[in-house]
Amino acid sequence: MSAAQSASVVSQTQGEIALVMMQNPPVNALSKSVRIGLIDEIKNALNDINIKAIAISSQLGLFSGGADISEFSSGDIEPPLPEVLDLIENANKPIVAVLNGPAFGGGLEVALACHYRITFAANKVGLPEVNLGILPGAGGTQRLPRLAGVAKALDMIVSGKPVKASSVSGVFDLIVEQPDTLLSDSLAFIKGLISDGSKIKRVKDIEIDPATAPAELFSQYRQGIAKQARGFFSPERCIQAVEAAVSLPLEQGLKKEGELFMECMNSPQARAQQHFFFAERAAGHVSDFDKSTPVREIKSVGIIGAGTMGGGIAMNFANVGIPVVMLELKQEALDKGLGVIRRNYENSAKKGKLTQQDVEDRMALLQGTTEYAGLADVDLVIEAVFEKMEVKKQVFTQLDAVCKPGAILASNTSTLDVNEIADCTSRPEDVIGLHFFSPANVMKLLEVVKGEKTSADVIKTSMQLAKKIRKVGVLVGVCFGFVGNRMIEPYSRESNRMLLEGASPEHVDKVVYDFGFPMGPFTMGDMAGLDIGYFIRQSRQEHIAHDPTYAVVADRLVEDGRVGLKVGKGAYLYEKGNRKPILDPAVAEIAKKEAERLGVEQRKHSDQEILERCIFTLINEGAHILEEGIAAKSSDIDVIYVYGYGFPVYRGGPMQYADEIGLDKVYAAMCKYRDEFGDYGKAWFEPAPLLKQLAEQGKRFADFRK
């Protein structure tokens, strides 16, 4: 055995076989050095008369995670990946891809260009480029349909979801059961190829029978994905690329794929989705701790409150094998909460997402108690009780008395002052906010709220714990509503003000829905319960009393018992058992009466005004938050809004959206409404100083660091 090594690619020979092994930690991204290394080592093997076949594999635990996305912005793509794949496909010796681990994106495209492919049954492969606003640009849309069939290829490319190798019929020439025999079985397979005359199977020689992919297949597929693909640019281009694979020879299909790839790449959506890809990863990089900061061990968790939120939080820990003690002071409430959790797990089992054994294993991790003493030994306790400061303080006073030294005391508060809560304990350094979003067992976001005295190790432990329970943790500071709920306040305020001014809930909701949100503010309010906002407004009277019009129609609705879907009427009406909102003329009448009482003129609103007043005021609040240091960077706000509030990911989040359209546009609109709306404008539309500063300097929120 001989070996030649470059920085990113290792080449070994085993008899007449050259093993070309990628080694570019952490994920074998197909960076420039890997592409060059593959070209060099493959050419060396092709020129070596003693080598009869080539295997491409990996020294790492995965085959390849795909393209190096950081190169997209640098533009340094020479040699491009298609050049590497042309060399592979047109080689005069058989080249075999041996997938020893997951192959995604460009990694799978490398394998598809090879003459043979080998892997193990449970391995995962996929083409996730659609999640970055693009499509597979190195032949994936042309080669995968030729091997796997058009329907399977469409599903993989348009969904971007990984699949088991064993489920992709036609792609692999050999699938072994166990990964530990992969190399020996692969070498035996390749030796067999050599013995049989080294036949080369090029994917470009495969022609798709048009009868297997009639026009109806594509039209039905488009209809089937219409809901989840709403607003996205790249899924349709993915479909068009696969259509080209059916109707064109490979060379022309690759050209069409390249054109569609560049259409996607040059779109605002690709910029937004790639921004979000990096933003999610950057959220975990904070300056509040470093590698030397210790981490507290979390072997058990206490949850106070077994209601909807407490139960959902508990499930997150049971799902990853962490025992939970749930506290309710009344046995009946405790039993009810545990019963709801069991039903949730049973429903998942019915859908095939869990086995019955999984259900029992997770329920076995959940214990109940009706006394605070039952929390004496837990490493972390999370309070999920009613959102009132007096109640929270009573809870934390009790926790301070019973919890062991070193236990982390966390509040799930969504708006209240974590510093005030911490100060009612003798250990404010152990107190932190862990703001889960409802439903807590589903939503990916976790706002980690650091108090003034929260210790670095508690912050680090909480951020790492977020990952363990499969959440995206974003670290924020203390203020009313933190980042998410503070920013939703002006969005909600303006939608309610426009209702008073004569806009219909349906019109406002449609504009926001068309922008890309899953639902508009009035539908969202009805779903959550209008009484929630009402109680928050009651507790904040000193901040809003100067404006007698503030959410006044929403207040009247609640006072009339119209609190939303749960009672069949809110901003809309609802038929029993149906969540579809029905416009109710009575709401317009209430708004008209209140407008007359308050001297507010009713009028028509353009779509543009509705969008700007809802979205630009939200962005302006984000600028205040950045300037105050409540969020460390604008991309953190974007992660919170995409994962916590349904802001369309193809716009990248509110701050990325503002950067994309230009901060000067947002600033000009804020000034316009400030000047047009008299006292109301002066009260609520003053541009944040940071927005003004960056707009005048021609800079972006992404450029700002406090």
Short mmCIF file of N, CA, C and O in Angstrom, two decimals, residues 30-39 67 71-72 75-88 106 109-110 137-139 261-262:
data_model
loop_
_atom_site.label_atom_id
_atom_site.label_comp_id
_atom_site.label_asym_id
_atom_site.label_seq_id
_atom_site.Cartn_x
_atom_site.Cartn_y
_atom_site.Cartn_z
N LEU A 30 -17.13 20.72 0.04
CA LEU A 30 -16.40 20.62 -1.23
C LEU A 30 -15.75 21.96 -1.55
O LEU A 30 -16.02 22.60 -2.58
N SER A 31 -14.87 22.38 -0.65
CA SER A 31 -14.16 23.65 -0.79
C SER A 31 -13.18 23.57 -1.95
O SER A 31 -12.92 22.50 -2.52
N LYS A 32 -12.61 24.71 -2.27
CA LYS A 32 -11.66 24.81 -3.38
C LYS A 32 -10.56 23.76 -3.26
O LYS A 32 -10.21 23.07 -4.23
N SER A 33 -10.01 23.59 -2.04
CA SER A 33 -8.90 22.64 -1.86
C SER A 33 -9.34 21.20 -2.13
O SER A 33 -8.57 20.39 -2.65
N VAL A 34 -10.60 20.88 -1.79
CA VAL A 34 -11.12 19.53 -2.04
C VAL A 34 -11.31 19.32 -3.53
O VAL A 34 -10.95 18.26 -4.08
N ARG A 35 -11.86 20.32 -4.21
CA ARG A 35 -12.09 20.18 -5.66
C ARG A 35 -10.77 20.00 -6.39
O ARG A 35 -10.64 19.14 -7.27
N ILE A 36 -9.78 20.80 -6.00
CA ILE A 36 -8.46 20.68 -6.63
C ILE A 36 -7.86 19.31 -6.30
O ILE A 36 -7.30 18.63 -7.18
N GLY A 37 -7.99 18.90 -5.03
CA GLY A 37 -7.44 17.61 -4.61
C GLY A 37 -8.07 16.45 -5.36
O GLY A 37 -7.38 15.51 -5.77
N LEU A 38 -9.40 16.50 -5.56
CA LEU A 38 -10.07 15.43 -6.30
C LEU A 38 -9.58 15.37 -7.74
O LEU A 38 -9.28 14.29 -8.27
N ILE A 39 -9.48 16.53 -8.38
CA ILE A 39 -9.00 16.56 -9.77
C ILE A 39 -7.59 15.97 -9.86
O ILE A 39 -7.30 15.11 -10.70
N ALA A 67 -21.54 21.66 -0.75
CA ALA A 67 -20.77 22.86 -1.10
C ALA A 67 -20.33 23.62 0.14
O ALA A 67 -20.96 23.54 1.20
N GLU A 71 -18.23 30.15 0.19
CA GLU A 71 -17.63 30.53 -1.09
C GLU A 71 -18.63 31.22 -2.02
O GLU A 71 -18.23 31.86 -2.98
N PHE A 72 -19.92 31.08 -1.72
CA PHE A 72 -20.93 31.69 -2.58
C PHE A 72 -20.73 33.20 -2.66
O PHE A 72 -20.84 33.80 -3.72
N GLY A 75 -17.18 34.30 -4.36
CA GLY A 75 -17.09 34.16 -5.82
C GLY A 75 -15.92 33.33 -6.29
O GLY A 75 -15.71 33.16 -7.49
N ASP A 76 -15.14 32.78 -5.36
CA ASP A 76 -13.95 31.99 -5.75
C ASP A 76 -14.37 30.54 -5.94
O ASP A 76 -14.23 29.71 -5.05
N ILE A 77 -14.91 30.22 -7.13
CA ILE A 77 -15.44 28.88 -7.36
C ILE A 77 -14.58 28.07 -8.33
O ILE A 77 -14.97 27.00 -8.77
N GLU A 78 -13.42 28.58 -8.68
CA GLU A 78 -12.54 27.82 -9.59
C GLU A 78 -11.73 26.78 -8.82
O GLU A 78 -11.17 27.09 -7.78
N PRO A 79 -11.64 25.55 -9.29
CA PRO A 79 -12.42 25.01 -10.39
C PRO A 79 -13.85 24.73 -9.91
O PRO A 79 -14.04 24.28 -8.78
N PRO A 80 -14.87 24.98 -10.74
CA PRO A 80 -16.24 24.72 -10.31
C PRO A 80 -16.48 23.22 -10.16
O PRO A 80 -15.83 22.40 -10.81
N LEU A 81 -17.44 22.86 -9.29
CA LEU A 81 -17.73 21.45 -9.05
C LEU A 81 -18.11 20.70 -10.33
O LEU A 81 -17.66 19.56 -10.52
N PRO A 82 -18.90 21.29 -11.26
CA PRO A 82 -19.21 20.56 -12.49
C PRO A 82 -17.97 20.12 -13.28
O PRO A 82 -18.00 19.08 -13.94
N GLU A 83 -16.89 20.88 -13.16
CA GLU A 83 -15.64 20.48 -13.85
C GLU A 83 -15.09 19.19 -13.24
O GLU A 83 -14.61 18.30 -13.96
N VAL A 84 -15.18 19.08 -11.91
CA VAL A 84 -14.74 17.85 -11.23
C VAL A 84 -15.62 16.68 -11.69
O VAL A 84 -15.13 15.59 -11.98
N LEU A 85 -16.92 16.92 -11.78
CA LEU A 85 -17.86 15.86 -12.11
C LEU A 85 -17.73 15.44 -13.57
O LEU A 85 -17.91 14.26 -13.90
N ASP A 86 -17.41 16.38 -14.46
CA ASP A 86 -17.14 16.02 -15.87
C ASP A 86 -15.96 15.06 -15.95
O ASP A 86 -15.98 14.08 -16.71
N LEU A 87 -14.92 15.36 -15.19
CA LEU A 87 -13.73 14.50 -15.17
C LEU A 87 -14.11 13.10 -14.70
O LEU A 87 -13.68 12.10 -15.29
N ILE A 88 -14.94 13.04 -13.64
CA ILE A 88 -15.35 11.74 -13.10
C ILE A 88 -16.20 10.98 -14.13
O ILE A 88 -15.92 9.82 -14.46
N GLY A 106 -23.89 18.82 -2.90
CA GLY A 106 -22.79 18.51 -3.80
C GLY A 106 -22.13 17.18 -3.52
O GLY A 106 -21.59 16.53 -4.42
N GLU A 109 -24.11 14.80 -5.37
CA GLU A 109 -23.87 15.03 -6.80
C GLU A 109 -22.56 14.42 -7.26
O GLU A 109 -22.45 13.92 -8.38
N VAL A 110 -21.55 14.42 -6.39
CA VAL A 110 -20.29 13.72 -6.71
C VAL A 110 -20.58 12.24 -6.93
O VAL A 110 -20.13 11.63 -7.91
N GLY A 137 -26.91 22.47 -8.31
CA GLY A 137 -26.34 23.11 -9.51
C GLY A 137 -25.19 22.35 -10.13
O GLY A 137 -24.50 22.88 -11.01
N ALA A 138 -24.96 21.10 -9.73
CA ALA A 138 -23.86 20.31 -10.30
C ALA A 138 -24.41 18.99 -10.84
O ALA A 138 -23.81 17.93 -10.65
N GLY A 139 -25.56 19.09 -11.48
CA GLY A 139 -26.10 17.90 -12.16
C GLY A 139 -27.10 17.10 -11.37
O GLY A 139 -27.67 16.14 -11.89
N PHE A 261 -30.24 27.65 -11.93
CA PHE A 261 -29.45 27.83 -10.71
C PHE A 261 -29.09 29.30 -10.53
O PHE A 261 -29.22 29.86 -9.43
N MET A 262 -28.65 29.95 -11.62
CA MET A 262 -28.25 31.36 -11.52
C MET A 262 -29.47 32.26 -11.27
O MET A 262 -29.35 33.25 -10.54
#
